[in-house]
Short mmCIF file of C-alpha atoms and ligand atoms in Angstrom, two decimals:
data_model
loop_
_atom_site.label_atom_id
_atom_site.label_comp_id
_atom_site.label_asym_id
_atom_site.label_seq_id
_atom_site.Cartn_x
_atom_site.Cartn_y
_atom_site.Cartn_z
CA UNK W 108 12.22 4.29 -15.32
CA UNK W 109 12.27 4.59 -19.08
CA UNK W 110 16.01 4.62 -19.71
CA UNK W 111 19.33 3.39 -18.45
CA UNK W 112 20.16 6.66 -16.76
CA UNK W 113 17.03 6.68 -14.59
CA UNK W 114 17.53 3.03 -13.69
CA UNK W 115 20.92 4.06 -12.34
CA UNK W 116 19.42 6.74 -10.08
CA UNK W 117 17.15 4.17 -8.48
CA UNK W 118 19.72 1.41 -8.09
CA UNK W 119 22.25 3.92 -6.75
CA UNK W 120 19.97 4.88 -3.85
CA UNK W 121 19.05 1.22 -3.28
CA UNK W 122 22.77 0.34 -3.06
CA UNK W 123 23.37 3.18 -0.59
CA UNK W 124 20.54 1.95 1.62
CA UNK W 125 21.89 -1.60 1.50
CA UNK W 126 25.47 -0.50 2.19
CA UNK W 127 24.23 1.45 5.25
CA UNK W 128 22.36 -1.66 6.45
CA UNK W 129 18.98 0.11 6.33
CA UNK W 130 17.62 -2.41 3.79
CA UNK W 131 18.66 -6.06 3.73
CA UNK W 132 18.47 -7.55 0.20
CA UNK W 133 16.66 -10.89 -0.02
CA UNK W 134 17.65 -11.98 -3.48
CA UNK W 135 14.54 -10.78 -5.32
CA UNK W 136 13.96 -7.27 -6.70
CA UNK W 137 11.76 -5.27 -4.34
CA UNK W 138 12.02 -7.70 -1.40
CA UNK W 139 13.97 -6.50 1.63
CA UNK W 140 14.46 -6.81 5.32
CA UNK W 141 14.50 -3.56 7.31
CA UNK W 142 16.94 -2.41 10.00
CA UNK W 143 16.08 -1.16 13.49
CA UNK W 144 16.73 2.41 12.37
CA UNK W 145 14.39 1.99 9.40
CA UNK W 146 11.69 0.54 11.68
CA UNK W 147 12.16 3.36 14.22
CA UNK W 148 11.30 5.91 11.50
CA UNK W 149 8.27 3.81 10.44
CA UNK W 150 7.10 3.62 14.09
CA UNK W 151 7.52 7.37 14.73
CA UNK W 152 5.63 8.32 11.59
CA UNK W 153 2.92 5.87 12.54
CA UNK W 154 2.55 7.52 15.93
CA UNK W 155 2.05 10.80 14.11
CA UNK W 156 -0.70 9.18 11.99
CA UNK W 157 -2.32 7.85 15.16
CA UNK W 158 -2.19 11.24 16.89
CA UNK W 159 -3.54 13.12 13.89
CA UNK W 160 -6.38 10.64 13.39
CA UNK W 161 -7.36 10.26 17.07
CA UNK W 162 -10.20 12.80 16.79
CA UNK W 163 -12.09 10.38 14.53
CA UNK W 164 -12.13 7.76 17.29
CA UNK W 165 -11.49 5.08 14.66
CA UNK W 166 -12.07 1.40 15.22
CA UNK W 167 -8.63 -0.22 15.08
CA UNK W 168 -8.43 -3.45 13.07
CA UNK W 169 -5.37 -5.38 11.98
CA UNK W 170 -5.72 -8.01 9.24
CA UNK W 171 -3.07 -10.47 8.03
CA UNK W 172 -1.54 -9.91 4.58
CA UNK W 173 -3.65 -12.76 3.16
CA UNK W 174 -7.38 -12.89 2.62
CA UNK W 175 -10.05 -15.14 1.17
CA UNK W 176 -9.83 -15.93 -2.52
CA UNK W 177 -13.64 -15.67 -2.72
CA UNK W 178 -13.53 -12.20 -1.20
CA UNK W 179 -10.67 -11.27 -3.51
CA UNK W 180 -12.77 -12.33 -6.52
CA UNK W 181 -15.57 -10.02 -5.43
CA UNK W 182 -13.32 -6.93 -5.33
CA UNK W 183 -12.89 -6.67 -9.10
CA UNK W 184 -9.09 -6.54 -8.71
CA UNK W 185 -8.45 -9.46 -11.06
CA UNK W 186 -10.15 -7.71 -13.93
CA UNK W 187 -8.18 -4.48 -13.48
CA UNK W 188 -4.75 -5.48 -12.13
CA UNK W 189 -3.92 -9.06 -13.23
CA UNK W 190 -0.24 -8.19 -13.56
CA UNK W 191 0.09 -7.24 -9.87
CA UNK W 192 -1.61 -10.17 -8.16
CA UNK W 193 -0.17 -12.63 -5.67
CA UNK W 194 -1.90 -15.99 -5.37
CA UNK W 195 -1.06 -18.49 -2.66
CA UNK W 196 -0.55 -22.06 -3.87
CA UNK W 197 0.08 -25.16 -1.75
CA UNK W 198 0.69 -28.87 -2.20
CA UNK W 199 -2.29 -31.15 -1.67
CA UNK W 200 -1.09 -34.40 -3.23
CA UNK W 201 -0.35 -37.87 -1.82
CA UNK W 202 3.04 -39.53 -1.41
CA UNK W 203 3.24 -40.50 -5.01
CA UNK W 204 2.48 -36.94 -6.12
CA UNK W 205 5.20 -35.80 -3.69
CA UNK W 206 7.71 -38.21 -5.32
CA UNK W 207 6.78 -36.80 -8.73
CA UNK W 208 7.21 -33.27 -7.45
CA UNK W 209 10.63 -34.02 -5.98
CA UNK W 210 11.67 -35.70 -9.23
CA UNK W 211 10.99 -32.44 -11.05
CA UNK W 212 12.75 -30.38 -8.37
CA UNK W 213 15.90 -29.87 -10.42
CA UNK W 214 16.04 -27.25 -13.11
CA UNK W 215 13.37 -24.91 -14.22
CA UNK W 216 11.02 -24.79 -11.27
CA UNK W 217 9.11 -27.74 -12.67
CA UNK W 218 8.03 -28.64 -9.13
CA UNK W 219 5.72 -25.63 -8.91
CA UNK W 220 3.40 -27.15 -11.51
CA UNK W 221 2.44 -29.71 -8.78
CA UNK W 222 0.95 -26.96 -6.63
CA UNK W 223 -2.73 -25.99 -6.47
CA UNK W 224 -4.44 -22.74 -5.70
CA UNK W 225 -5.26 -22.37 -2.00
CA UNK W 226 -8.23 -20.51 -0.57
CA UNK W 227 -6.09 -17.39 -0.10
CA UNK W 228 -4.67 -14.45 -2.01
CA UNK W 229 -2.10 -11.87 -0.90
CA UNK W 230 -3.72 -8.57 0.03
CA UNK W 231 -3.29 -5.89 -2.69
CA UNK W 232 -4.47 -2.90 -0.57
CA UNK W 233 -4.81 -2.58 3.17
CA UNK W 234 -8.52 -1.77 3.05
CA UNK W 235 -9.56 -4.81 0.94
CA UNK W 236 -9.90 -7.28 3.81
CA UNK W 237 -12.20 -4.86 5.66
CA UNK W 238 -15.08 -4.63 3.19
CA UNK W 239 -16.15 -8.34 3.30
CA UNK W 240 -16.35 -8.05 7.10
CA UNK W 241 -18.59 -4.97 6.86
CA UNK W 242 -21.50 -6.61 5.03
CA UNK W 243 -24.88 -5.46 6.35
CA UNK W 244 -26.20 -2.14 7.62
CA UNK W 245 -23.83 0.49 8.96
CA UNK W 246 -24.64 2.41 12.14
CA UNK W 247 -26.01 5.94 11.78
CA UNK W 248 -23.04 8.11 10.77
CA UNK W 249 -21.14 5.20 9.26
CA UNK W 250 -17.80 3.81 10.41
CA UNK W 251 -14.21 4.97 10.45
CA UNK W 252 -11.58 2.23 10.61
CA UNK W 253 -7.82 2.38 11.24
CA UNK W 254 -6.00 -0.36 9.26
CA UNK W 255 -2.47 -1.51 8.67
CA UNK W 256 -1.03 -4.48 6.86
CA UNK W 257 1.62 -5.62 4.42
CA UNK W 258 0.35 -5.42 0.83
CA UNK W 259 1.70 -7.25 -2.21
CA UNK W 260 2.25 -5.92 -5.73
CA UNK W 261 4.09 -8.08 -8.20
CA UNK W 262 6.38 -5.51 -9.77
CA UNK W 263 10.07 -6.33 -9.23
CA UNK W 264 12.14 -3.18 -9.67
CA UNK W 265 15.56 -1.66 -8.90
CA UNK W 266 13.70 1.32 -7.36
CA UNK W 267 13.89 0.82 -3.56
CA UNK W 268 10.57 2.70 -3.26
CA UNK W 269 8.84 0.14 -5.48
CA UNK W 270 8.82 -2.82 -3.13
CA UNK W 271 6.85 -5.94 -3.85
CA UNK W 272 5.61 -6.14 -0.27
CA UNK W 273 5.30 -3.09 1.97
CA UNK W 274 3.04 -1.62 4.65
CA UNK W 275 0.08 0.65 4.25
CA UNK W 276 -1.55 2.42 7.14
CA UNK W 277 -5.06 3.55 6.27
CA UNK W 278 -8.08 5.39 7.60
CA UNK W 279 -11.19 4.12 5.84
CA UNK W 280 -14.60 5.77 5.96
CA UNK W 281 -17.75 3.79 5.25
CA UNK W 282 -20.95 5.80 5.04
CA UNK W 283 -22.96 8.12 2.81
CA UNK W 284 -21.52 9.72 -0.32
CA UNK W 285 -21.07 13.00 1.59
CA UNK W 286 -19.30 11.32 4.50
CA UNK W 287 -16.92 9.36 2.25
CA UNK W 288 -16.17 12.37 0.03
CA UNK W 289 -15.51 14.61 3.05
CA UNK W 290 -13.15 12.00 4.53
CA UNK W 291 -11.14 11.87 1.33
CA UNK W 292 -10.85 15.64 1.09
CA UNK W 293 -10.06 16.24 4.78
CA UNK W 294 -7.31 13.61 4.72
CA UNK W 295 -5.85 14.96 1.49
CA UNK W 296 -5.23 18.24 3.40
CA UNK W 297 -4.14 16.59 6.67
CA UNK W 298 -1.83 14.14 4.89
CA UNK W 299 -0.21 16.99 2.99
CA UNK W 300 0.34 19.03 6.20
CA UNK W 301 1.84 15.99 7.97
CA UNK W 302 4.36 15.32 5.18
CA UNK W 303 5.24 19.04 5.07
CA UNK W 304 5.71 19.03 8.84
CA UNK W 305 8.45 16.41 8.53
CA UNK W 306 10.25 18.50 5.91
CA UNK W 307 9.16 16.79 2.70
CA UNK W 308 8.43 18.74 -0.51
CA UNK W 309 4.97 17.37 -1.11
CA UNK W 310 2.47 18.02 -3.90
CA UNK W 311 -1.09 16.70 -4.33
CA UNK W 312 -1.79 15.40 -7.82
CA UNK W 313 -4.87 13.83 -9.41
CA UNK W 314 -3.90 10.26 -10.20
CA UNK W 315 -5.12 6.96 -11.59
CA UNK W 316 -4.53 3.37 -10.60
CA UNK W 317 -2.42 1.27 -12.97
CA UNK W 318 -5.37 -0.43 -14.72
CA UNK W 319 -4.21 -3.25 -17.06
CA UNK W 320 -4.23 -3.36 -20.82
CA UNK W 321 -6.25 -1.57 -23.45
CA UNK W 322 -9.49 -1.65 -21.44
CA UNK W 323 -7.50 -0.12 -18.59
CA UNK W 324 -6.94 3.07 -20.58
CA UNK W 325 -10.61 3.91 -20.35
CA UNK W 326 -10.67 3.09 -16.64
CA UNK W 327 -7.67 5.39 -16.05
CA UNK W 328 -9.30 8.22 -17.98
CA UNK W 329 -12.58 7.84 -16.13
CA UNK W 330 -10.85 7.78 -12.76
CA UNK W 331 -8.98 10.99 -13.57
CA UNK W 332 -12.06 12.69 -15.05
CA UNK W 333 -14.09 11.94 -11.93
CA UNK W 334 -11.16 13.00 -9.70
CA UNK W 335 -11.55 9.87 -7.58
CA UNK W 336 -7.88 9.52 -6.65
CA UNK W 337 -5.23 11.93 -5.41
CA UNK W 338 -1.66 11.06 -4.66
CA UNK W 339 0.68 12.94 -2.39
CA UNK W 340 4.00 12.88 -4.20
CA UNK W 341 7.50 13.71 -2.93
CA UNK W 342 10.92 13.46 -4.50
CA UNK W 343 12.80 10.31 -3.51
CA UNK W 344 15.24 9.27 -6.27
CA UNK W 345 14.09 11.84 -8.78
CA UNK W 346 12.74 15.38 -8.47
CA UNK W 347 11.30 15.29 -12.04
CA UNK W 348 9.39 12.09 -11.27
CA UNK W 349 8.38 12.34 -7.65
CA UNK W 350 7.09 9.23 -5.93
CA UNK W 351 3.59 8.77 -4.49
CA UNK W 352 3.91 8.20 -0.74
CA UNK W 353 0.25 8.44 0.11
CA UNK W 354 -3.05 8.21 -1.78
CA UNK W 355 -6.52 9.51 -1.03
CA UNK W 356 -9.20 7.54 -2.75
CA UNK W 357 -12.93 7.89 -3.16
CA UNK W 358 -14.40 4.52 -4.30
CA UNK W 359 -17.98 5.76 -4.86
CA UNK W 360 -20.25 2.81 -3.90
CA UNK W 361 -18.06 0.13 -5.54
CA UNK W 362 -17.36 -1.80 -2.31
CA UNK W 363 -20.85 -1.11 -0.93
CA UNK W 364 -22.29 -2.89 -3.98
CA UNK W 365 -19.63 -5.67 -4.07
CA UNK W 366 -20.07 -6.66 -0.43
CA UNK W 367 -23.64 -5.61 0.42
CA UNK W 368 -22.63 -2.77 2.76
CA UNK W 369 -25.60 -0.47 3.35
CA UNK W 370 -26.06 2.92 4.97
CA UNK W 371 -28.51 3.26 7.85
CA UNK W 372 -31.17 4.36 5.34
CA UNK W 373 -30.63 1.29 3.13
CA UNK W 374 -28.49 2.69 0.30
CA UNK W 375 -25.28 1.01 -0.87
CA UNK W 376 -22.53 2.56 1.22
CA UNK W 377 -19.84 4.78 -0.27
CA UNK W 378 -16.25 4.48 0.91
CA UNK W 379 -13.03 6.43 0.91
CA UNK W 380 -9.59 5.88 2.29
CA UNK W 381 -6.27 7.54 2.85
CA UNK W 382 -3.33 5.16 2.68
CA UNK W 383 0.15 6.08 3.90
CA UNK W 384 2.96 4.08 2.29
CA UNK W 385 5.15 3.63 5.36
CA UNK W 386 8.26 2.40 3.56
CA UNK W 387 8.08 5.12 0.92
CA UNK W 388 7.69 7.84 3.56
CA UNK W 389 10.67 6.40 5.42
CA UNK W 390 12.76 6.28 2.24
CA UNK W 391 11.81 9.88 1.44
CA UNK W 392 12.82 11.03 4.93
CA UNK W 393 16.17 9.19 4.74
CA UNK W 394 16.83 10.71 1.31
CA UNK W 395 15.89 14.24 2.48
CA UNK W 396 17.47 14.33 5.94
CA UNK W 397 20.26 11.75 5.65
CA UNK W 398 20.92 8.35 7.17
CA UNK W 399 21.95 9.63 10.63
CA UNK W 400 18.79 10.39 12.56
CA UNK W 401 20.65 12.44 15.17
CA UNK W 402 21.50 15.02 12.49
CA UNK W 403 17.94 15.44 11.26
CA UNK W 404 16.46 18.97 11.66
CA UNK W 405 15.26 19.59 15.21
CA UNK W 406 11.71 20.53 14.09
CA UNK W 407 11.39 17.26 12.18
CA UNK W 408 12.63 15.24 15.17
CA UNK W 409 10.14 17.10 17.37
CA UNK W 410 7.20 16.41 15.06
CA UNK W 411 8.19 12.75 15.01
CA UNK W 412 8.76 12.77 18.81
CA UNK W 413 12.25 11.33 18.39
CA UNK W 414 14.00 11.44 21.73
ZN1 ZN Y 1162 -7.70 1.82 0.79
#
């Protein structure tokens, strides 16, 4: 979104979605309620993910969208993505502090300076809460975990696909380097096939995370050079700048080191994940096939098991 024209493309689609009642604006850029139709598409695509991943016999875990600040600090996220974080603050004062806070309630949000950091952060990626729970030695053959949660990224935008809070569904592999690498590559192919099967024009591209600042440039270059991250991109608002709807990540042994996760033979575990951005996939499907589900192509409705 580098110019006025492209801003218009994004806000035009957002306005259409809102007018159709698919998204319900909540007064902050990138924060929406979702309609029943929107959720139906999310659910049906999720069933597809479940069916395609069943062969792995994954452990299913569901974590809330908040996790421990201490665990957050160990992930390294603060160093790399300070502009995206969401910290949870609460009020811990006495009655007098409360009176002071209420006295500063008018005007420029002065009251928020009376808040203090709680023990929790908002989750920035669905797999982050898993790693601190996996400390110790993995079983032979490692683990495969099915995850889903809302994740937070502080990046208000007119682009309806750039939400500040949205759901990721993930399959995470913890194990040896070979096991993690194979997981990433298998799911890159499977994810691409799944998105093609629902009629989306998908491409796999080598990608980097949005590392912050000047130091981040080196991190981005290294990530691309080592081909650690792929994104599956599809056109939503723009065909020239397709949107990432899924990412396939190989983390090397970053989380194994950070959280003391060891393979059965005592090495720091490697990890990899595929994450499906459920809102973005839904927005891509609505853009491609229209807002009336009953008019979607029959093959697509069949793949999604829509009655
Ligand atoms: Zn992940």
